[in-house]
Coordinates of C-alpha atoms and ligand atoms in Angstrom, one line a residue:
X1 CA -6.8 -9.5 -29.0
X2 CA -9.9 -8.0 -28.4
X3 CA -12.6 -9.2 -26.4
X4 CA -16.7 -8.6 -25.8
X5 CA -17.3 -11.6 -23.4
X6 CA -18.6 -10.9 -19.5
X7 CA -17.2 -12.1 -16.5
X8 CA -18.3 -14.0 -13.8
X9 CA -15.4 -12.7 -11.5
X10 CA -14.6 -9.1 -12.2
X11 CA -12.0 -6.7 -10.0
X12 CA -12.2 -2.9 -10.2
X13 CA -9.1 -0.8 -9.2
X14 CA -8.1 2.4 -10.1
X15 CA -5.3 1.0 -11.8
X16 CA -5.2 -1.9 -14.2
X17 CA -2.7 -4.3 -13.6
X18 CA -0.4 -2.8 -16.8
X19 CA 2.1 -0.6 -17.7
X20 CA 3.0 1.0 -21.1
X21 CA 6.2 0.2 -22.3
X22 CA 7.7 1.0 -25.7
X23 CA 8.9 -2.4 -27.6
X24 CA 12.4 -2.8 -29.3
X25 CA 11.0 -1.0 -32.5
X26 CA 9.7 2.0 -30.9
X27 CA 5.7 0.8 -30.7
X28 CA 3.7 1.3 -27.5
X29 CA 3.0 -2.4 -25.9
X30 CA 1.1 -2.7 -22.8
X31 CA 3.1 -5.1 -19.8
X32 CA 2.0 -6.5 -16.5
X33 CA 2.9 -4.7 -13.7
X34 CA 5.0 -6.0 -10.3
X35 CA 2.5 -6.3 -7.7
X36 CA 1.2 -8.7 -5.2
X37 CA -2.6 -7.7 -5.9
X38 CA -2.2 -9.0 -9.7
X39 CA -0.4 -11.8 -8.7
X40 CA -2.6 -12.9 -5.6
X41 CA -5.6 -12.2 -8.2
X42 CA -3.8 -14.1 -10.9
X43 CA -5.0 -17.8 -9.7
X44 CA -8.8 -16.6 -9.5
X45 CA -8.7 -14.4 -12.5
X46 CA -7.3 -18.1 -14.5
X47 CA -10.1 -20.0 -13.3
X48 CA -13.2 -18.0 -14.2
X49 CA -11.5 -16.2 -17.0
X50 CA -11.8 -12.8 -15.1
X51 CA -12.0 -9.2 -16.2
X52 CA -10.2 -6.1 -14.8
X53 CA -12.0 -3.3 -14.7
X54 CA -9.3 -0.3 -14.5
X55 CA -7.3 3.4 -15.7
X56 CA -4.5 2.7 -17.9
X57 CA -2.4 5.4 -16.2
X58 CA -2.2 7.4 -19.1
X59 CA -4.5 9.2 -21.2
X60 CA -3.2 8.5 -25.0
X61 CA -3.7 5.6 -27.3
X62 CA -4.9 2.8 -24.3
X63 CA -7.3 0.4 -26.4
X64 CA -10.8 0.0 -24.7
X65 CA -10.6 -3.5 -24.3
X66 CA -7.6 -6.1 -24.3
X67 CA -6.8 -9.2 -23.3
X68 CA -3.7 -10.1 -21.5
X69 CA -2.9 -13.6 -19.8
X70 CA -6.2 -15.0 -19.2
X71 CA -8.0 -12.1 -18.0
X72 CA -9.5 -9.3 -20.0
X73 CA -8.2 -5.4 -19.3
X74 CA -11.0 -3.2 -19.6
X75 CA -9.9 0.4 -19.5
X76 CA -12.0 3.3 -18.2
X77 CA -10.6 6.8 -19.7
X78 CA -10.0 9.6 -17.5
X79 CA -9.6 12.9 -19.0
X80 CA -6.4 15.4 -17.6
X81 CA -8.4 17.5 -15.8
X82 CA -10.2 13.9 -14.2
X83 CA -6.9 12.7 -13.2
X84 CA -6.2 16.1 -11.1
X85 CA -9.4 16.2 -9.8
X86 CA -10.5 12.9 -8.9
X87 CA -7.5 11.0 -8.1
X88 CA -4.3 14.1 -7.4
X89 CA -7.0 16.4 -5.5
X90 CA -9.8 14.4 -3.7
X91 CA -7.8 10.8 -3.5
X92 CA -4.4 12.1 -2.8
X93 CA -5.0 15.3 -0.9
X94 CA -8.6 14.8 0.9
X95 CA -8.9 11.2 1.2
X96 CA -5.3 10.2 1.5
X97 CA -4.3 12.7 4.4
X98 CA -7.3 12.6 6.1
X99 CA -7.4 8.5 6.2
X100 CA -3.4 8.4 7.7
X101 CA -4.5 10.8 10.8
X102 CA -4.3 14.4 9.4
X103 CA -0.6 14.0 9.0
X104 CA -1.4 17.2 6.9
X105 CA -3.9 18.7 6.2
X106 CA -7.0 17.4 4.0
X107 CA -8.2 19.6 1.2
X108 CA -11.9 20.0 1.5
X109 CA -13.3 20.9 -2.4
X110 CA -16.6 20.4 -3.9
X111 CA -15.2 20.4 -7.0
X112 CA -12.8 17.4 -6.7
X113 CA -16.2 15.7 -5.0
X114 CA -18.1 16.4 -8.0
X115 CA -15.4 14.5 -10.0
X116 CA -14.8 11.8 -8.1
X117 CA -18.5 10.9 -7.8
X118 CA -18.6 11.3 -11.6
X119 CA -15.4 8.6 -12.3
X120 CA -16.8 6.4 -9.5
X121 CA -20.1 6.5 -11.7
X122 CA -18.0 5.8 -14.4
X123 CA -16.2 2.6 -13.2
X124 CA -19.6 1.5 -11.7
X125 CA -21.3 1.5 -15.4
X126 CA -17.9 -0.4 -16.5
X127 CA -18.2 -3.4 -14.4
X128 CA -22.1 -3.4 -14.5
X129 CA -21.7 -3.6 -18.3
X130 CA -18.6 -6.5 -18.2
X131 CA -20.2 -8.9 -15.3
X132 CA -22.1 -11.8 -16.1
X133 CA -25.6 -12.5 -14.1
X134 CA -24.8 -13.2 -10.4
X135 CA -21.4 -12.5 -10.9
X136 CA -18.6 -11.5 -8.5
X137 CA -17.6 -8.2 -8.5
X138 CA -13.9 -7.2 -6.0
X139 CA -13.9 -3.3 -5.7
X140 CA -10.5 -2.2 -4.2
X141 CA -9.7 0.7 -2.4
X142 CA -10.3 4.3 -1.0
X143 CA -10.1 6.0 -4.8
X144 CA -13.8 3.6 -5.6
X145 CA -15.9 4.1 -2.2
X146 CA -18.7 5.2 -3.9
X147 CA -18.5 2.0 -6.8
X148 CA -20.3 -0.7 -4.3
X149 CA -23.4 1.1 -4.3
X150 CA -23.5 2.3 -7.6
X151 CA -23.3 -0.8 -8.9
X152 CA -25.9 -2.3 -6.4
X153 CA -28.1 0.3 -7.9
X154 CA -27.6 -1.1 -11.3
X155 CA -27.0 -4.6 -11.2
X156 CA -28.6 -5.9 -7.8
X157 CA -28.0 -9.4 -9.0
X158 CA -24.3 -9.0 -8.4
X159 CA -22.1 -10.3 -5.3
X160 CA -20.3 -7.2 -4.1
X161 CA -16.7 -7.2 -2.3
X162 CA -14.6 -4.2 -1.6
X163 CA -11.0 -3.9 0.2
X164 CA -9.9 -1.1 1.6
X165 CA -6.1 -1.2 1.6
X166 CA -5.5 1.8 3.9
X167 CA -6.4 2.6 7.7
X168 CA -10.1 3.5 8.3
X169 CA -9.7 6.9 10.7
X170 CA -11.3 7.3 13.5
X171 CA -15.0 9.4 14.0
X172 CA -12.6 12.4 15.6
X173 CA -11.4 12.7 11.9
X174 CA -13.6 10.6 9.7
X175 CA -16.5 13.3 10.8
X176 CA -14.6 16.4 9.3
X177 CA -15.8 15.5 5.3
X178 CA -18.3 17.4 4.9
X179 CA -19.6 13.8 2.0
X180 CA -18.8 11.4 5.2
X181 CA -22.8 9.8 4.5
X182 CA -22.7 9.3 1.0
X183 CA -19.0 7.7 1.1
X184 CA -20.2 5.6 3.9
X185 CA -23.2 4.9 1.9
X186 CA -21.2 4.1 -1.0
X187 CA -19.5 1.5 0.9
X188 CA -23.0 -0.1 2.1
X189 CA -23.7 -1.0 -1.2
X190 CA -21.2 -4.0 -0.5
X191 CA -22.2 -7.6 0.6
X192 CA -18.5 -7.6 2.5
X193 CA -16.2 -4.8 3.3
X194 CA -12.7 -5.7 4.1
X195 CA -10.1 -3.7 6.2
X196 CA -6.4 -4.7 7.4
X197 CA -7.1 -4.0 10.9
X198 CA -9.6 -4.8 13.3
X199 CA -9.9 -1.3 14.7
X200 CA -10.7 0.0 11.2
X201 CA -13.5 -2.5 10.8
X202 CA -14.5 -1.0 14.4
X203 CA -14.4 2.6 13.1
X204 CA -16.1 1.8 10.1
X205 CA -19.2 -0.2 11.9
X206 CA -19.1 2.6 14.8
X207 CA -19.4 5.7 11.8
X208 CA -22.4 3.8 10.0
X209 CA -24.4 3.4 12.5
X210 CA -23.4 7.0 13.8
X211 CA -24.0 8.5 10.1
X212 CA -26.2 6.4 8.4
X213 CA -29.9 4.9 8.6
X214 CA -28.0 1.6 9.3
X215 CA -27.7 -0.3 12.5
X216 CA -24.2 -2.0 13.1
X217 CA -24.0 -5.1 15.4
X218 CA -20.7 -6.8 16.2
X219 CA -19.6 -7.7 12.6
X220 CA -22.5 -7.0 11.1
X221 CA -24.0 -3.6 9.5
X222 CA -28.1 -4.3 8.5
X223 CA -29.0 -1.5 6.1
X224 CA -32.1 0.2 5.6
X225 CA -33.4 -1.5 2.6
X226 CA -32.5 -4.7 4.8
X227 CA -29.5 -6.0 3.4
X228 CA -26.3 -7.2 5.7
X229 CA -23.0 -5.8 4.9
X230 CA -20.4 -7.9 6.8
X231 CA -17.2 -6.1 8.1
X232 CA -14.2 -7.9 8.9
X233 CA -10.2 -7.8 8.8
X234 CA -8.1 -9.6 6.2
X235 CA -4.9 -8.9 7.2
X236 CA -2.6 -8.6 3.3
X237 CA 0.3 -10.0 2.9
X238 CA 2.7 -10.6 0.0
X239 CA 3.7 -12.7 -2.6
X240 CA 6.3 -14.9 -0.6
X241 CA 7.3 -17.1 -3.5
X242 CA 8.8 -14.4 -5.7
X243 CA 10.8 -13.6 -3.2
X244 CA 11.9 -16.9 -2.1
X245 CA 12.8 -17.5 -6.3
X246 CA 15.1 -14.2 -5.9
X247 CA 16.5 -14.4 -3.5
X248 CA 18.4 -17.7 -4.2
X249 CA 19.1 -16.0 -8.2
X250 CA 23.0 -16.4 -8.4
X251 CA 22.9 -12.6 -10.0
X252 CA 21.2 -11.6 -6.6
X253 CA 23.3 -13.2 -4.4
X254 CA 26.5 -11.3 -6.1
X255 CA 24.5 -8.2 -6.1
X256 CA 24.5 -8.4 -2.6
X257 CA 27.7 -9.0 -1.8
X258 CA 28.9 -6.1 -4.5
X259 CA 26.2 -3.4 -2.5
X260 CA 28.0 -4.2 1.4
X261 CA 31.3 -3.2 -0.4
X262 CA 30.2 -0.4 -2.8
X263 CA 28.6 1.2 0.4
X264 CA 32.2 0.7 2.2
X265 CA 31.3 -2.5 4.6
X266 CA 30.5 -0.9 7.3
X267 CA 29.7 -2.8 10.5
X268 CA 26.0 -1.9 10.2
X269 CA 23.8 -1.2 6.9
X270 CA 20.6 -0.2 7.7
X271 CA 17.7 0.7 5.1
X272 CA 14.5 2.4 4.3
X273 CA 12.5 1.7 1.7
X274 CA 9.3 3.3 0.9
X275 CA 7.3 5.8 -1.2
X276 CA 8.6 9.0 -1.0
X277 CA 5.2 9.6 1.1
X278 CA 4.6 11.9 4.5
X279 CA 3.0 8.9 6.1
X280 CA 6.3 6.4 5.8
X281 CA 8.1 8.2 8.7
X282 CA 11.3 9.5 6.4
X283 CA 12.0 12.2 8.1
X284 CA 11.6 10.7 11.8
X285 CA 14.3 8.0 10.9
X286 CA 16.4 10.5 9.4
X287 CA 16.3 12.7 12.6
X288 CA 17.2 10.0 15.0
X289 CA 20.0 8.6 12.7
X290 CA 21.2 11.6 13.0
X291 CA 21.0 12.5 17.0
X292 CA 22.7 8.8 16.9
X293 CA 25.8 10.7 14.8
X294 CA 25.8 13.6 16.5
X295 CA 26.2 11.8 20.1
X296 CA 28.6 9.5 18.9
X297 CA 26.8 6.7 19.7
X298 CA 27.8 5.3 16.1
X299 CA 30.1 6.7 13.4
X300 CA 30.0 6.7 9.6
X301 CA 32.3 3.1 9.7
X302 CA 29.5 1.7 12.4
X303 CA 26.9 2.4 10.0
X304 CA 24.9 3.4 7.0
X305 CA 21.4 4.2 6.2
X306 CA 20.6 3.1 2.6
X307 CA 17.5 4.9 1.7
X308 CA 15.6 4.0 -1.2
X309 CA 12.8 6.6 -1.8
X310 CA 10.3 5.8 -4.8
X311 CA 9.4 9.0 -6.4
X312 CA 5.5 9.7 -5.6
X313 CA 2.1 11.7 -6.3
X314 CA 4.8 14.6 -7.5
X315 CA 2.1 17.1 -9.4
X316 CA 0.4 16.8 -5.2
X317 CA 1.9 20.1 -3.4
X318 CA 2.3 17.9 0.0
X319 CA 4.6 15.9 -1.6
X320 CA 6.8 18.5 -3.4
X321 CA 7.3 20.1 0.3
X322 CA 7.9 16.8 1.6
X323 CA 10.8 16.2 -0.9
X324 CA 12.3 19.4 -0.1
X325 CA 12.3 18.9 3.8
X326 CA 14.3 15.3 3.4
X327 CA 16.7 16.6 0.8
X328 CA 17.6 19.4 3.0
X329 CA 17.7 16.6 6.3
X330 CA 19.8 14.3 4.1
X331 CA 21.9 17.0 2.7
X332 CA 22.6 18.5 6.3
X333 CA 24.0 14.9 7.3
X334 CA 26.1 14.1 4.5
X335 CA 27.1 18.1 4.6
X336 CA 28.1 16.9 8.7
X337 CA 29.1 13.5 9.0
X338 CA 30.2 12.3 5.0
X339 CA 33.4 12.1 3.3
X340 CA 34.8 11.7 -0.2
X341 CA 33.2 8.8 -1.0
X342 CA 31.7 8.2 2.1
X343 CA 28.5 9.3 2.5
X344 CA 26.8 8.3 5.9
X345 CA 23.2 8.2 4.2
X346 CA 22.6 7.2 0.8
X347 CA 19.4 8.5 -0.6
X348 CA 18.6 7.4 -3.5
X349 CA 15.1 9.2 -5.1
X350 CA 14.4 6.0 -8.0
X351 CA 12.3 2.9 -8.5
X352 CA 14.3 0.0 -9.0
X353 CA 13.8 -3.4 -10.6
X354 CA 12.3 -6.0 -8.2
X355 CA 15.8 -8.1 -8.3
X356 CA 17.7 -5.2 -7.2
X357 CA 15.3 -4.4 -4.2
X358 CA 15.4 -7.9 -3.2
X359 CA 19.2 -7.3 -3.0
X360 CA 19.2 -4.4 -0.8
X361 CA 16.6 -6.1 1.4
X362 CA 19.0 -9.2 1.6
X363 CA 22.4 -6.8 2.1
X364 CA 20.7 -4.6 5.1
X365 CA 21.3 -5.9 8.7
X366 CA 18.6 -3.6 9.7
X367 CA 15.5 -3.0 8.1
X368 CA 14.0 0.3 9.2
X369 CA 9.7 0.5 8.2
X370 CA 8.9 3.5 10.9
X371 CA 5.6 5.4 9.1
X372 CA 3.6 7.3 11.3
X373 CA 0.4 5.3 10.2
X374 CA 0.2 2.7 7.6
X375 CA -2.4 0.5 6.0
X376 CA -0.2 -2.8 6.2
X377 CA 3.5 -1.9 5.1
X378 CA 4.1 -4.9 2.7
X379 CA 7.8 -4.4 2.9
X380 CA 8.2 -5.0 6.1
X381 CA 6.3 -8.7 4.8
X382 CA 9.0 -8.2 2.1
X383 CA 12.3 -7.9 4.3
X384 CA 11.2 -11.2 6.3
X385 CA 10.5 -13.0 3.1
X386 CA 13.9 -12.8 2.1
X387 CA 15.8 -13.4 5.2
X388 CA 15.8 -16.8 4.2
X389 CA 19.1 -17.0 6.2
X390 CA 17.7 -15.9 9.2
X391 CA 20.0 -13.0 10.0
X392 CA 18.8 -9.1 10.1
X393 CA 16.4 -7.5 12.2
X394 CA 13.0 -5.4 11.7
X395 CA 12.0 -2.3 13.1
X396 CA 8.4 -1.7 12.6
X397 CA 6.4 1.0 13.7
X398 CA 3.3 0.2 16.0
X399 CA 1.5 2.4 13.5
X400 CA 1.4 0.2 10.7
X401 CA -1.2 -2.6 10.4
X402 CA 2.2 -5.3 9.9
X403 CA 2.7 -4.7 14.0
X404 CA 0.0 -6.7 14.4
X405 CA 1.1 -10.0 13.1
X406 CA 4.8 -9.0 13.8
X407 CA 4.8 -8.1 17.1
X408 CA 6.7 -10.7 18.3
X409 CA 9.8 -10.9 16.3
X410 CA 9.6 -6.8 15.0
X411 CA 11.5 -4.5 17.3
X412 CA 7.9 -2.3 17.9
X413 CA 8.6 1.2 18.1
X414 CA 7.0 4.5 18.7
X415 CA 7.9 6.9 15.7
X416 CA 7.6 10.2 17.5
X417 CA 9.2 9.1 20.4
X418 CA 12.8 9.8 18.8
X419 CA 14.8 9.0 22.3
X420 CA 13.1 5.9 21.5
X421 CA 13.2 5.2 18.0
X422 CA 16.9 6.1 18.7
X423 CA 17.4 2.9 21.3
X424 CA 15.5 0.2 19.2
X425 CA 17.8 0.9 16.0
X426 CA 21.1 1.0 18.4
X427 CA 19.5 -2.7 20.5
X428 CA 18.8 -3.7 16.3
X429 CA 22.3 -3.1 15.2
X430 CA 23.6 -4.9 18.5
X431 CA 21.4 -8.1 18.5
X432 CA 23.2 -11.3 18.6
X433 CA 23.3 -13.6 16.4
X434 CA 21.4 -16.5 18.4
X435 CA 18.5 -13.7 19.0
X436 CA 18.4 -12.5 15.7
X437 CA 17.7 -16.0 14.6
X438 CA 15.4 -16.4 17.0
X439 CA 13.1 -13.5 16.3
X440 CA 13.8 -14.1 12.5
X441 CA 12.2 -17.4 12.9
X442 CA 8.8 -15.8 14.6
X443 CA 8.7 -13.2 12.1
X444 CA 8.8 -16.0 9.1
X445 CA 6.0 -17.9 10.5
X446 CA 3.3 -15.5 10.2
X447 CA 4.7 -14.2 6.8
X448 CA 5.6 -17.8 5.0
X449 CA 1.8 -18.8 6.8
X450 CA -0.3 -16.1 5.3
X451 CA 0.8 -15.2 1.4
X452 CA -1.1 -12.6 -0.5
X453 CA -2.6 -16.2 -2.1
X454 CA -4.3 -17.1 1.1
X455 CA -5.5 -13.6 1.5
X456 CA -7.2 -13.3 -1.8
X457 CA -8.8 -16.8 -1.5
X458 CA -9.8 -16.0 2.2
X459 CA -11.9 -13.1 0.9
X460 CA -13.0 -14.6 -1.8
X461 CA -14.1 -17.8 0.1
X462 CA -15.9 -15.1 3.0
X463 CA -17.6 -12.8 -0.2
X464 CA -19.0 -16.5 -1.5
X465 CA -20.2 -17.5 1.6
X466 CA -22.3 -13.8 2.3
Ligands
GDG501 C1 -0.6 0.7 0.2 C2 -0.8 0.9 1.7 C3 -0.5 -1.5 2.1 C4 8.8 0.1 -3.3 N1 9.8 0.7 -4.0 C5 10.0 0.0 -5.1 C6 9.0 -1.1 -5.1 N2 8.3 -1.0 -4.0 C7 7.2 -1.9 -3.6 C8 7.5 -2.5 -2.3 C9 6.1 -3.0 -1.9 C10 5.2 -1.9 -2.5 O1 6.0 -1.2 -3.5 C11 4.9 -0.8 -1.4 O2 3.9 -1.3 -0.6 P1 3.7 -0.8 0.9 O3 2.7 -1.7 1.6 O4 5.0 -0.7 1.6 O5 3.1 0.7 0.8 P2 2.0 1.5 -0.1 O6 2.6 1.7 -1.5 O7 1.7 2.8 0.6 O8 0.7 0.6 -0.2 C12 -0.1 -0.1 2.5 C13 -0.5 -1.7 0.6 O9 -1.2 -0.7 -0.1 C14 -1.2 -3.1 0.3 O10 -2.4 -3.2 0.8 O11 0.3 -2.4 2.8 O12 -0.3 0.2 3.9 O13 -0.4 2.3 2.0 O14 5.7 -4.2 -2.4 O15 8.4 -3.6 -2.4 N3 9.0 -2.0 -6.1 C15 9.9 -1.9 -7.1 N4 10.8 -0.9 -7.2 C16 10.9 0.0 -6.2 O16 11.7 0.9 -6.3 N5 9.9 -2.8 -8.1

């Protein structure tokens, strides 16, 4: 269907919420995609009849407007050479590394600026053109800084919200790009600026008032041309009822049952699962599992690492390396410590269907979420969610934002410390049953308290309110 109308609520992303999928006859159809954001966004986007403003993810034959389940898709094209610049090369090989601590290397190019000021231009003109007067407009994340004050600039009439869904760095390493004013700028142009931690809100306050004509003041920012930006932390979180609804799916309780034996029951099955991504820890958790083998602390009947490793940002040369260092890791430990049929890690390099995830999560005594520094980590959320049975345990790196409301049920590690990392998953694999129900308990609290729903309405509410 197409549609013209304008929005009084509109999100931009750099995705919209749908994939392209080839129907039964062979035509391209366009379907929604898994995801909490959509589905924390689908309550608010039903009420005021909301617009999406987004890239279709590929370049061919996406229609400039469509509507799909009470909201209406409006596409913004991006050409090849776009896609490299803007979102492979400054998003996901400036931005990216140098917002999870310089875990490699950023890439500073002017080029790549020059394009991803231009698509940020682009998505700005989008939404300006699809809001209705004093609309709301919910910018998210570190591939639209510059959209807030774009948009600002064009449609000053607008209430403006962005979320930043991963860390803010510190002024050590935020100071390196040589654009740090205009993408702090960029962000200004917002009435509210949400982060998942309270230390990023800090770093962001502490680098505007360092780098800009602004003045920051507790949880406020007042701007030159006398506006106030507030900065705060909304924690996200996950979309607990599809879970729950899973989990208790007869076909996912069997599938669970089937993975323990096809994975030889061993005592222990512990699993990873993450993008294939330099900043989830892989490798780390790989390395102690291994030291755990090689002392003899466990054997290949004690236990297995399931690792499920989404296939990522491949055309981005960090990532290509990456894959090659963990295939070689797991290849070395299956090569050592395997046998027919038994391998003592299974890696498995796919995306799977959300039933079969929720499986795994339910089948693993151990979940194992050790990245070296993470926005949130919603599966971490995830594994809790479906521990309706209160068994299992979480390890969770200190370094993702999930430590904070996790802290007390978690087993907290430190990722580098691998002596470390190496004790928390052998005390996880020992924990009794009483204590794992115990912690389980704490862990569900938070989680089942704070759904991606209250999140969304929470900033929502907050953005309103500015
Ligand atoms: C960014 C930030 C922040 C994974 N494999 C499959 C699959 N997944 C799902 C998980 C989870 C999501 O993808 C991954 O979310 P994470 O939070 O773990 O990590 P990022 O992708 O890096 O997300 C992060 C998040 O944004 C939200 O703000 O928490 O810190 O980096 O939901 O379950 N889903 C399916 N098949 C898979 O194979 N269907």
């Amino acid at each position: 269907m197409e549609s013209t109308g304008k929005s009084s609520f509109v999100v931009v992303a750099n995705r919209l919420p749908v994939d392209r999928v080839l129907a039964a006859d062979g035509t391209p159809t366009w379907r929604r995609s898994p995801g909490g954001l959509v589905s924390a966004l689908a309550p608010v986007m039903r009420k005021y009849h909301g617009a999406w403003v987004g890239w279709p993810g590929s370049s061919d034959d996406a229609p400039g407007s469509f509507s799909s389940e009470d909201m209406d898709l409006v596409a913004v094209s991006l050409s090849a050479e776009e896609v490299a610049m803007y979102y492979e090369g400054f998003s996901n090989a400036t931005l990216w590394p140098l917002y999870h601590d310089v875990i490699v290397a950023p890439e500073y190019h002017r080029e790549w600026w020059d394009a991803y000021r231009r698509v940020n231009e682009r998505f700005a003109r989008k939404a300006a053109d699809v809001a209705e007067h004093d609309a709301i407009v919910f910018v998210q994340d570190y591939q639209l800084q510059l959209v807030p004050n774009m948009l600002r600039q064009l449609r000053p009439d607008l209430k403006i919200g962005f979320f930043l869904h991963i860390p803010f760095p510190p002024a050590e390493l935020f100071a390196q790009l040589p654009w740090r004013r205009q993408i702090l700028e960029g962000l200004l142009g917002a009435d509210l600026i949400g982060f998942q931690r309270e230390g990023a809100a800090h770093n962001f306050a502490a680098l505007a008032d360092r780098y800009t004509e602004a003045t920051a003041e507790d949880h406020r920012i007042h701007t030159a041309d006398g506006r106030s930006v507030r900065v705060q932390q909304f924690p996200i979180s996950i979309d607990v009822a599809e879970i729950t609804d899973l989990v208790s799916e007869p076909d996912v309780v069997m599938r669970t049952a089937h993975i323990r034996e096809e994975i030889g029951s061993p005592e222990h099955m512990l699993l990873g699962v993450d993008r294939l991504d330099y900043t989830k820890g892989i490798g780390h958790r790989l390395k102690a599992f291994d030291e755990l083998l090689a002392g003899k602390e466990i054997t290949p009947d004690d236990a297995v690492l399931v690792q499920v490793a989404t296939p990522s940002r491949e055309r981005v040369e960090a990532y290509q390396t990456l894959r090659d260092e963990i295939e070689l890791q797991v290849g070395r430990l299956n090569g050592e410590y395997g046998r027919i049929g038994q391998p003592a890690v299974h890696y498995l390099h796919s995306s799977y269907e959300r039933p079969e995830l929720v499986s795994l999560l339910r089948a693993a005594d151990v979940m194992v979420v050790t990245p070296l520094r993470d926005g949130m980590n919603l599966v971490a959320k995830e594994y809790v969610a479906a521990r309706t049975d209160l068994r299992g345990a979480l390890v969770l790196s200190e370094f993702a934002g999930a430590a904070d409301e996790l802290g007390d049920g978690a087993f907290l590690v430190n990722p580098h410390d691998i002596d470390g990392l190496k004790r928390t998953l052998l005390a996880a694999m020992r924990i009794d049953d009483a204590e794992a129900e115990q912690r389980m308990r704490a862990l569900r609290e938070h989680v089942l308290h704070y759904d991606v729903t209250r999140w969304a309405e929470d900033f929502v509410a907050t953005l309103r309110a500015t």
